[in-house]
Coordinates of C-alpha atoms and ligand atoms in Angstrom, one line a residue:
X1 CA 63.6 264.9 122.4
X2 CA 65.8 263.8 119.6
X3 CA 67.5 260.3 118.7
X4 CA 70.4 261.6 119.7
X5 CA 70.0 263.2 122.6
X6 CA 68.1 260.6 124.2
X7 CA 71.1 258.1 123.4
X8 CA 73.4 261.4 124.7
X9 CA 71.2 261.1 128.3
X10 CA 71.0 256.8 128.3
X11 CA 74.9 256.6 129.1
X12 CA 75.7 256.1 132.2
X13 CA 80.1 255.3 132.1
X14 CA 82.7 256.9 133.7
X15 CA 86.0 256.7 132.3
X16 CA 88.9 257.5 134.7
X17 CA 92.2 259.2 133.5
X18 CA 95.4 257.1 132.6
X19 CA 98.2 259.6 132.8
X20 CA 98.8 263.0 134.0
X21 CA 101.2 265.4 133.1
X22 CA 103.5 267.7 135.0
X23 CA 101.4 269.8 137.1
X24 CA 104.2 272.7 136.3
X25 CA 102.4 274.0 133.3
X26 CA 99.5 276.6 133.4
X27 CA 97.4 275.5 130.6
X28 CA 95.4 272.3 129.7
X29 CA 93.7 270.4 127.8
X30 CA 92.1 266.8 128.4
X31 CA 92.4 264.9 125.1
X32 CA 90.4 261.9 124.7
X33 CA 91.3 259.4 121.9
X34 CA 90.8 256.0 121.2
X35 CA 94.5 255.9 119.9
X36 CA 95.6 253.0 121.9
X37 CA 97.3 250.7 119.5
X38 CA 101.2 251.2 118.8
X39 CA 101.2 252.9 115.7
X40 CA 98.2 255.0 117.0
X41 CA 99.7 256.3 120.3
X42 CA 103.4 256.4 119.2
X43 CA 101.5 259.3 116.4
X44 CA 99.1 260.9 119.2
X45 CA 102.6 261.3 121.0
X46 CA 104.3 263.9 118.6
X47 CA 101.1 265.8 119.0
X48 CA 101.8 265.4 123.1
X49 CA 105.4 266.7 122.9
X50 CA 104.7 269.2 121.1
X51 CA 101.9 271.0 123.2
X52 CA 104.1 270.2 126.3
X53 CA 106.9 271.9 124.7
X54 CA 104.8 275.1 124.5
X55 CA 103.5 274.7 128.5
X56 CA 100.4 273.1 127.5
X57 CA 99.1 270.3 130.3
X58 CA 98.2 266.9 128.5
X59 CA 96.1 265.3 130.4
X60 CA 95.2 261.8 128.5
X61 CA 91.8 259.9 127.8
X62 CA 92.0 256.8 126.2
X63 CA 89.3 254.5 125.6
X64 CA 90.7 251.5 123.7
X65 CA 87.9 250.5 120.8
X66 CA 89.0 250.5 117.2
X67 CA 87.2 253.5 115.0
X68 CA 85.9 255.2 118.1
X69 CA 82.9 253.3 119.4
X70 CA 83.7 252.8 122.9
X71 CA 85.2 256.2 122.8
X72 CA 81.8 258.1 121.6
X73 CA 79.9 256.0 124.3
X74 CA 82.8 257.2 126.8
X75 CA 82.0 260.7 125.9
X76 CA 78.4 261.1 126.0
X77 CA 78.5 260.3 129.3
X78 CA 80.8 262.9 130.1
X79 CA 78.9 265.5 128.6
X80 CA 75.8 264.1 130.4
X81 CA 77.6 264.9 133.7
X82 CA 78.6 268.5 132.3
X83 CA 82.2 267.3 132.3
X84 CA 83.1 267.5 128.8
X85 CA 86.7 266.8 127.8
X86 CA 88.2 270.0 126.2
X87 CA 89.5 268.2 122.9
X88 CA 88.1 264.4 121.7
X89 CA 88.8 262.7 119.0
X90 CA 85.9 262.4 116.4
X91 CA 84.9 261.3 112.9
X92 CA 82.3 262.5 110.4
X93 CA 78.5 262.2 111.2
X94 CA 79.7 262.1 114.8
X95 CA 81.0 265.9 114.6
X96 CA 77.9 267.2 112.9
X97 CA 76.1 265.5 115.4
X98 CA 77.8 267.4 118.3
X99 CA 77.7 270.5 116.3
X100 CA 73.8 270.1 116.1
X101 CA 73.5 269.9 120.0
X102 CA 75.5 273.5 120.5
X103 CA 78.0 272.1 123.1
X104 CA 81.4 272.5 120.8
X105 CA 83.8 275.3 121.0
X106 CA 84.4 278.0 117.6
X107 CA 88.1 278.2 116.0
X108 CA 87.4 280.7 113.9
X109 CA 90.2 282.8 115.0
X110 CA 92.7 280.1 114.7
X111 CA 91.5 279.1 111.3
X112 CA 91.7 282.2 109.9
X113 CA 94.8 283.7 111.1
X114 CA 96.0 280.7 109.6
X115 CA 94.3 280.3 106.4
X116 CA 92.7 276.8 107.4
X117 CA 90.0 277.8 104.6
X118 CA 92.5 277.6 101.4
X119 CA 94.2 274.2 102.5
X120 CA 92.1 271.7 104.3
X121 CA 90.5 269.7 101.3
X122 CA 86.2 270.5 101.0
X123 CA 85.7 267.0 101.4
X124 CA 87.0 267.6 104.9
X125 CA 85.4 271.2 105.3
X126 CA 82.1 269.7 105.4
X127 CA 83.0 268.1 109.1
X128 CA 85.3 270.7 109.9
X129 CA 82.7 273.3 110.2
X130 CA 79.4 273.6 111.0
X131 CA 77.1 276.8 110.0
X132 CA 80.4 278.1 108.4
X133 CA 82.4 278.0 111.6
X134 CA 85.3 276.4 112.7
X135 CA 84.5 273.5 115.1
X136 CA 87.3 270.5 114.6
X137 CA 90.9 271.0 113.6
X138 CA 91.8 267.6 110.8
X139 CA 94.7 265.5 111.9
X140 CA 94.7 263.5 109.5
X141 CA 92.9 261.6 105.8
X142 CA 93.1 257.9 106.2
X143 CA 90.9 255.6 103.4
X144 CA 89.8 252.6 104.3
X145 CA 90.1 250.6 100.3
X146 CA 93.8 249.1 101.5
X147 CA 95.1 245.5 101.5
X148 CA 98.1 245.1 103.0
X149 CA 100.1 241.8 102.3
X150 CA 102.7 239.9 103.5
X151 CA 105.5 240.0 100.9
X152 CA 106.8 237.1 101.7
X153 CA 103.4 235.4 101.2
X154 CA 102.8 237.3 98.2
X155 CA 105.6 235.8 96.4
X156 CA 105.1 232.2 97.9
X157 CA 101.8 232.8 96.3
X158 CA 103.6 233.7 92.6
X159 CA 104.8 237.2 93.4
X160 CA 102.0 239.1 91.6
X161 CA 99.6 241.7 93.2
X162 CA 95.9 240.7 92.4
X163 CA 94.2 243.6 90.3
X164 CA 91.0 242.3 90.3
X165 CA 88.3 240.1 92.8
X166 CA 88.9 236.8 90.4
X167 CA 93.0 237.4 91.1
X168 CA 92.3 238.1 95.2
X169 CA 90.7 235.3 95.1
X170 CA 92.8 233.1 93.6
X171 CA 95.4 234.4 95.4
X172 CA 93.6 233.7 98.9
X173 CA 93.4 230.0 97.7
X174 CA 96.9 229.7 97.0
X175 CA 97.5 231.6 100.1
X176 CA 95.2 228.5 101.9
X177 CA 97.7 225.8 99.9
X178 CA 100.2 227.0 101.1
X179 CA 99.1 226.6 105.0
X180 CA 99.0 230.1 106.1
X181 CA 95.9 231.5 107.1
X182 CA 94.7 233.8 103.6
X183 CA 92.6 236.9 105.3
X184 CA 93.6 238.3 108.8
X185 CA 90.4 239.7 110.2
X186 CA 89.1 240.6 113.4
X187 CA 85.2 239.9 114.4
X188 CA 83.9 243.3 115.4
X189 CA 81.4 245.0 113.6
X190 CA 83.1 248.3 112.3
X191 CA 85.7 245.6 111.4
X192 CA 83.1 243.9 109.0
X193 CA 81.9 247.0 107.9
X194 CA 85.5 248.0 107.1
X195 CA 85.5 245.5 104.1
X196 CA 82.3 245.9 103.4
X197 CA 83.2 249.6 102.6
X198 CA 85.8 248.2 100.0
X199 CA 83.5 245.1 98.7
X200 CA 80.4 247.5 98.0
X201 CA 82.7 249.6 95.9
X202 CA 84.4 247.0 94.1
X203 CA 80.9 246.5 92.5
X204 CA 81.6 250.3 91.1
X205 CA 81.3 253.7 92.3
X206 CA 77.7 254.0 91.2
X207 CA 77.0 251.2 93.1
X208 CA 78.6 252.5 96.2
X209 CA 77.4 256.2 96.1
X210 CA 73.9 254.9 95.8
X211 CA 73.9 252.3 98.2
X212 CA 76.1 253.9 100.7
X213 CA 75.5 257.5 100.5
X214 CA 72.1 258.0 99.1
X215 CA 70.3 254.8 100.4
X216 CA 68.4 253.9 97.4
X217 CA 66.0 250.6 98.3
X218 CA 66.4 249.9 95.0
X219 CA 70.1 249.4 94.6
X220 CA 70.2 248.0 98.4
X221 CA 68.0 245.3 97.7
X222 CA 68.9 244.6 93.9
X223 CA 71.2 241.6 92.7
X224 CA 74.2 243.6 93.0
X225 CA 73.9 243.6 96.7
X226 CA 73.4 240.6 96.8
X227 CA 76.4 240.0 94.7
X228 CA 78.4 242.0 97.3
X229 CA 76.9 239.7 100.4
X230 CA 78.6 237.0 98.4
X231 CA 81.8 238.5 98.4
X232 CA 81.7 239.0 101.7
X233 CA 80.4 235.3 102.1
X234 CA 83.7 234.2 100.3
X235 CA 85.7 236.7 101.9
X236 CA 84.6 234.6 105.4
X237 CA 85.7 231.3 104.0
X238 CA 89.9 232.5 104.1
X239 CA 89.5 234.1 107.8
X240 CA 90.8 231.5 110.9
X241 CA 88.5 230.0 113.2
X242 CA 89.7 232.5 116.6
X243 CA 88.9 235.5 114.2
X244 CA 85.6 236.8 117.0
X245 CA 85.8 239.8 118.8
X246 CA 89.3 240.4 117.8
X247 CA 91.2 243.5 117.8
X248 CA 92.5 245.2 114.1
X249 CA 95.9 245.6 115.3
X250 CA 96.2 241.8 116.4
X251 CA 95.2 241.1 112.8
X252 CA 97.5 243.3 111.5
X253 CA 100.4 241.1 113.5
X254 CA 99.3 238.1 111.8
X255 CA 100.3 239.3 108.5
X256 CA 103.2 241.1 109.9
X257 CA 104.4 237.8 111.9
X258 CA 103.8 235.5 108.6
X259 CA 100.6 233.9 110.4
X260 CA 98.4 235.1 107.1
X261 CA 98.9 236.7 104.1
X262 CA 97.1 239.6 104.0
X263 CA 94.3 242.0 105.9
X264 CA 91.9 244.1 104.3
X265 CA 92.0 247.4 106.3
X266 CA 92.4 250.8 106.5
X267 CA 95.9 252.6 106.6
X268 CA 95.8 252.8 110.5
X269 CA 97.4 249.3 109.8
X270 CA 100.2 250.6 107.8
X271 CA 101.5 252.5 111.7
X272 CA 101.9 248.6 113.0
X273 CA 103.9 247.3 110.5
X274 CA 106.1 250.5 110.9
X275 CA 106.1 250.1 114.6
X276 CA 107.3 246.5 114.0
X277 CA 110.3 247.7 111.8
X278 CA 108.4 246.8 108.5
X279 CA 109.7 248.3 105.5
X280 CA 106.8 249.3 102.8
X281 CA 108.0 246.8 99.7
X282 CA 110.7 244.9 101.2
X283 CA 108.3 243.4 104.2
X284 CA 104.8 244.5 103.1
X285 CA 102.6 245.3 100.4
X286 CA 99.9 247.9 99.8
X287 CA 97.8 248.0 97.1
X288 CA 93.9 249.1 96.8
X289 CA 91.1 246.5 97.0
X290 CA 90.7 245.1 93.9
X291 CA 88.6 246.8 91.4
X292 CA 88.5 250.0 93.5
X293 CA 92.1 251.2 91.9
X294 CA 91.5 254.9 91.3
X295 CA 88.9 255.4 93.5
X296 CA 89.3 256.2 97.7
X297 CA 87.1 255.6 100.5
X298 CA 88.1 258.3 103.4
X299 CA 88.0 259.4 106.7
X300 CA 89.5 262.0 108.5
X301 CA 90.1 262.0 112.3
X302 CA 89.2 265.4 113.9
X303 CA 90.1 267.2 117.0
X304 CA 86.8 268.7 117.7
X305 CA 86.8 271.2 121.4
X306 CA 84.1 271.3 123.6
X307 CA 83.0 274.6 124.8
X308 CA 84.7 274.6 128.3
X309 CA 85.2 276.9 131.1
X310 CA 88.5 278.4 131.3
X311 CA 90.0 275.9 128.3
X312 CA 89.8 278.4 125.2
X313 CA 93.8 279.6 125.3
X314 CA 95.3 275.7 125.5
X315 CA 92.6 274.8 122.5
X316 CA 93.9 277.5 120.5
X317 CA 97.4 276.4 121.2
X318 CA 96.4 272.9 120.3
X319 CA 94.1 273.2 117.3
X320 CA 97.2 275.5 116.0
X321 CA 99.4 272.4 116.6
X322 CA 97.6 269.9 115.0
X323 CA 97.3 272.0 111.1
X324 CA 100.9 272.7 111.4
X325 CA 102.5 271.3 108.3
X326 CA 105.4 270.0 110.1
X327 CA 103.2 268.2 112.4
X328 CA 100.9 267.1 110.1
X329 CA 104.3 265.2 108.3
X330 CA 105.3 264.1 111.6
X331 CA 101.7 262.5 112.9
X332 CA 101.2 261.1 109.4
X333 CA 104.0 259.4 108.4
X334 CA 104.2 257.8 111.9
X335 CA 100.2 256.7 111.8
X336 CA 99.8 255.9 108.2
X337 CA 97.3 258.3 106.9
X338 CA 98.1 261.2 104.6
X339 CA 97.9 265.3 105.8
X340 CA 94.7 266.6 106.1
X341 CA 95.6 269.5 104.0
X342 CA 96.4 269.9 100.5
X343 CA 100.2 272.0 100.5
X344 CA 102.2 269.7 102.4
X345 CA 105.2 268.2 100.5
X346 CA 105.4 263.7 99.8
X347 CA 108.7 264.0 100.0
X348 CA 109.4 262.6 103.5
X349 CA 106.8 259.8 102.9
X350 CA 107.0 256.3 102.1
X351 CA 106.0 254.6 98.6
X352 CA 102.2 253.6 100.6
X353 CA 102.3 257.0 101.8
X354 CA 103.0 258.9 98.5
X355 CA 100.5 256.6 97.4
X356 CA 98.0 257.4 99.3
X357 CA 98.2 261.1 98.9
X358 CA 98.4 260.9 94.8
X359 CA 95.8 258.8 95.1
X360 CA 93.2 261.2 97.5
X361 CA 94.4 263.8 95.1
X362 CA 93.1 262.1 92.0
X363 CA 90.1 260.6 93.9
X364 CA 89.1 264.3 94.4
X365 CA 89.7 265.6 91.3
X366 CA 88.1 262.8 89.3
X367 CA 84.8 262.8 91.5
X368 CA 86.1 259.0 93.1
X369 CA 86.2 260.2 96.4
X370 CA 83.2 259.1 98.6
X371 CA 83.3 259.2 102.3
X372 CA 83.6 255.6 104.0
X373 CA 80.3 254.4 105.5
X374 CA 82.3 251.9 107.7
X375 CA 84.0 255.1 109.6
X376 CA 81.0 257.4 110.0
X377 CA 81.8 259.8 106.7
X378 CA 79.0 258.3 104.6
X379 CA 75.6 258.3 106.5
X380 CA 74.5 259.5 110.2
X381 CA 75.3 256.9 113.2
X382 CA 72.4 255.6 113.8
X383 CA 72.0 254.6 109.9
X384 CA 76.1 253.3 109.8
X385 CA 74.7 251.0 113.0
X386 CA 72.1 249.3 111.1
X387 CA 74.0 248.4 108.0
X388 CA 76.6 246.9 110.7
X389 CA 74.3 244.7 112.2
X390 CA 73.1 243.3 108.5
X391 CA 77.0 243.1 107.8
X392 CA 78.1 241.0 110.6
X393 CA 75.0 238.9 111.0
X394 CA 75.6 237.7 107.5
X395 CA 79.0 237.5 107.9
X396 CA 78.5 235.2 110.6
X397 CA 76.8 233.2 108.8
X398 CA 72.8 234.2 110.4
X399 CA 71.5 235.4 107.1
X400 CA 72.2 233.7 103.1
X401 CA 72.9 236.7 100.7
X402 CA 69.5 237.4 99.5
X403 CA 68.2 237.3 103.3
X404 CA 70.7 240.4 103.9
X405 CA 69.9 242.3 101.2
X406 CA 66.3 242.2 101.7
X407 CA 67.5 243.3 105.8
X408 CA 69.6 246.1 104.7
X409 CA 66.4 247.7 103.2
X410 CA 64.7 247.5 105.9
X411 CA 67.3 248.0 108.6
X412 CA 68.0 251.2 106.6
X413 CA 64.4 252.0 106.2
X414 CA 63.6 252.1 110.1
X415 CA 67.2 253.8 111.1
X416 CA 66.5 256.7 109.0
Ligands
GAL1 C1 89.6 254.7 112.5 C2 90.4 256.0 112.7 C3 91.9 255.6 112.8 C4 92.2 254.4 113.6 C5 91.2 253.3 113.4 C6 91.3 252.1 114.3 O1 88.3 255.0 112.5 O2 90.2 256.9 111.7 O3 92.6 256.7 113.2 O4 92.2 254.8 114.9 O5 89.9 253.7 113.4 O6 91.0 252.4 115.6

């Protein structure tokens, strides 16, 4: 029996329904998300109106977990019972994964009548489909090599943007004089892993593609990783003591309430500040990790359909919804990530926005655009879990630097 499926059959959860829709409509689909935050469900709600509009039954399934790890525990237990949900929320590895076990449903149709193949980016195709069929509709392209700062702290702290790890950091210690708290984080490992993500390739693409993506020992033992546990280390030193187990999003209000000047995170954080009434420039900053300018860590959220009786009509209808171009604006600008295809105007986003898709675009055509390890684009599951562990036990202070490096080998070594 495989890895996976033995994890697939060890679930035992059951995860009951939140909210029903009218009964009036004839066709439905059961959506399950971990969209649960403001930002995240006032987005997931455009998608809602506008399958209702067209007589299609939402039936929502949240699990609350940031990236999805509660939510893929959630659902393996649900296809254990032979209950799938007919449309989940997925990511990366996690989709190839559920392609490999045969259990998904095929868009081919959809995709083609629509011409899915000419404008969802290849980077995205590769999850998208699986033996050259369609098996996920892309909501989405977030990237995970943000900081977003509190302008107001950013000017108490001389107004200037830092460009490079020797500026953040000096900026972090002016941050500290000035009695705020400097790094807004949340103690959870995928949140760990999130920096880590923008850390590893602040030490250079190179160093992040072989590290990240092809698992060389060499480079995951060397100095340089070393040099990135160090970071991290520093990074530790500016977060408040109440930082354990706590949620993104309440990070994310830390900076947005003047608590602490900045949070290294992925653009899901942009939808709070714009659910708070933040405006991009006048209340908050974005700018790319340090040293990563240019380059673009991604991941794209997915709408993958299980192969379920009777559901095939209200998954067309839905995987049709969610590449509509107007959509795509609507969802996006709302949740902070970009379109997930490559012919949809800038125009109605903001400056982080426009940003954000200039900067995927360049990623891609420069060969800077590497799939984020911390949000299951880079390596399989079981691998991303092992480099968490290494990640948050150093950051929490178990293992020195040289200690972690030496882990990650092995931790990589046995996952694989
Ligand atoms: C990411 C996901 C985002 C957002 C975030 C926090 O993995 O791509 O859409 O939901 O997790 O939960």
């Amino acid at each position: 029996m495989s890895l996976l499926k033995c994890s697939i059959l060890s679930t035992a959860m059951v995860v009951i329904p939140l909210i029903s829709a009218p009964a009036m409509a004839d066709e439905n689909v059961e959506v399950m998300h971990w969209w649960t935050a403001g930002g995240e469900a006032a987005a997931l709600n455009v998608l809602k109106e506008n399958l209702e509009k067209q007589g299609v039954n939402w039936k929502d399934m949240p699990v609350a977990g940031g990236s999805g790890v509660s939510a893929m525990t959630a659902l393996r237990a649900r296809v254990t019972a032979g209950n799938p949900p007919t449309a989940v929320q997925m990511m990366g590895f996690n989709i190839k994964d559920w392609s490999a076990q045969d259990v998904l449903g095929n868009l081919n149709d959809v995709a083609e009548a629509e011409g899915w193949d000419n404008v969802v980016p290849p980077a995205l195709q590769e999850f998208s489909k699986h033996d050259g069929n369609w098996i996920a509709a892309p909501v989405n392209v977030h990237s995970t090599n943000w900081v977003w700062i509190s302008k107001k702290a950013l000017d108490d702290a001389g107004g200037k943007a830092p460009t490079t790890w020797d500026e953040l950091i000096a900026m972090l210690d002016t941050m500290k004089a000035n009695g705020i708290t400097p790094l807004a984080h949340g103690g959870q490992a995928w949140q760990d892993g999130t920096i880590f993500d923008s850390v590893v390739l602040s030490l250079g693409d190179d160093f992040y593609k072989d590290t990240m993506i092809d698992l060389k020992p060499e480079a995951l033992g060397g100095d340089k990783m070393v040099e990135a546990f160090d970071r991290m280390a520093k990074l530790r030193s500016y977060v408040d003591d109440n930082f354990s187990g706590r949620d993104w999003n309440l990070a994310t209000a830390m900076v947005i309430n003047g608590e602490a000047g900045m949070q290294i995170m992925g653009d899901w954080a942009k939808g709070e500040f714009l659910q708070s009434k933040k405006v991009p420039g006048e209340d908050f900053v974005c700018i790319r990790f340090p040293s990563t300018q240019g380059a673009v860590t991604f991941n794209s959220d997915q709408f993958v359909m299980f192969d379920v009786k009777d559901g095939l009509a209200a998954q067309k209808k839905m995987a049709s919804a969610v590449m509509d171009p107007n959509f795509q604006i609507a969802f996006n600008t709302v949740k902070g990530s970009v379109p997930a295809r490559t012919d949809v105007s800038d125009e109605k986003f903001d400056d982080c926005g426009k940003k954000g898709m200039a900067d995927l675009a360049d990623a891609g055509k420069t060969g800077r655009l590497f799939g984020s390890m911390a949000h299951g684009h880079a390596v399989p599951d079981g691998i991303k879990s092992a480099i968490f562990d290494v990640v948050t036990a150093h950051f929490n202070g178990e293992f020195d630097s040289k200690t972690a490096a030496a882990e990650l080998v092995d931790a990589v070594e046995s996952a694989k």
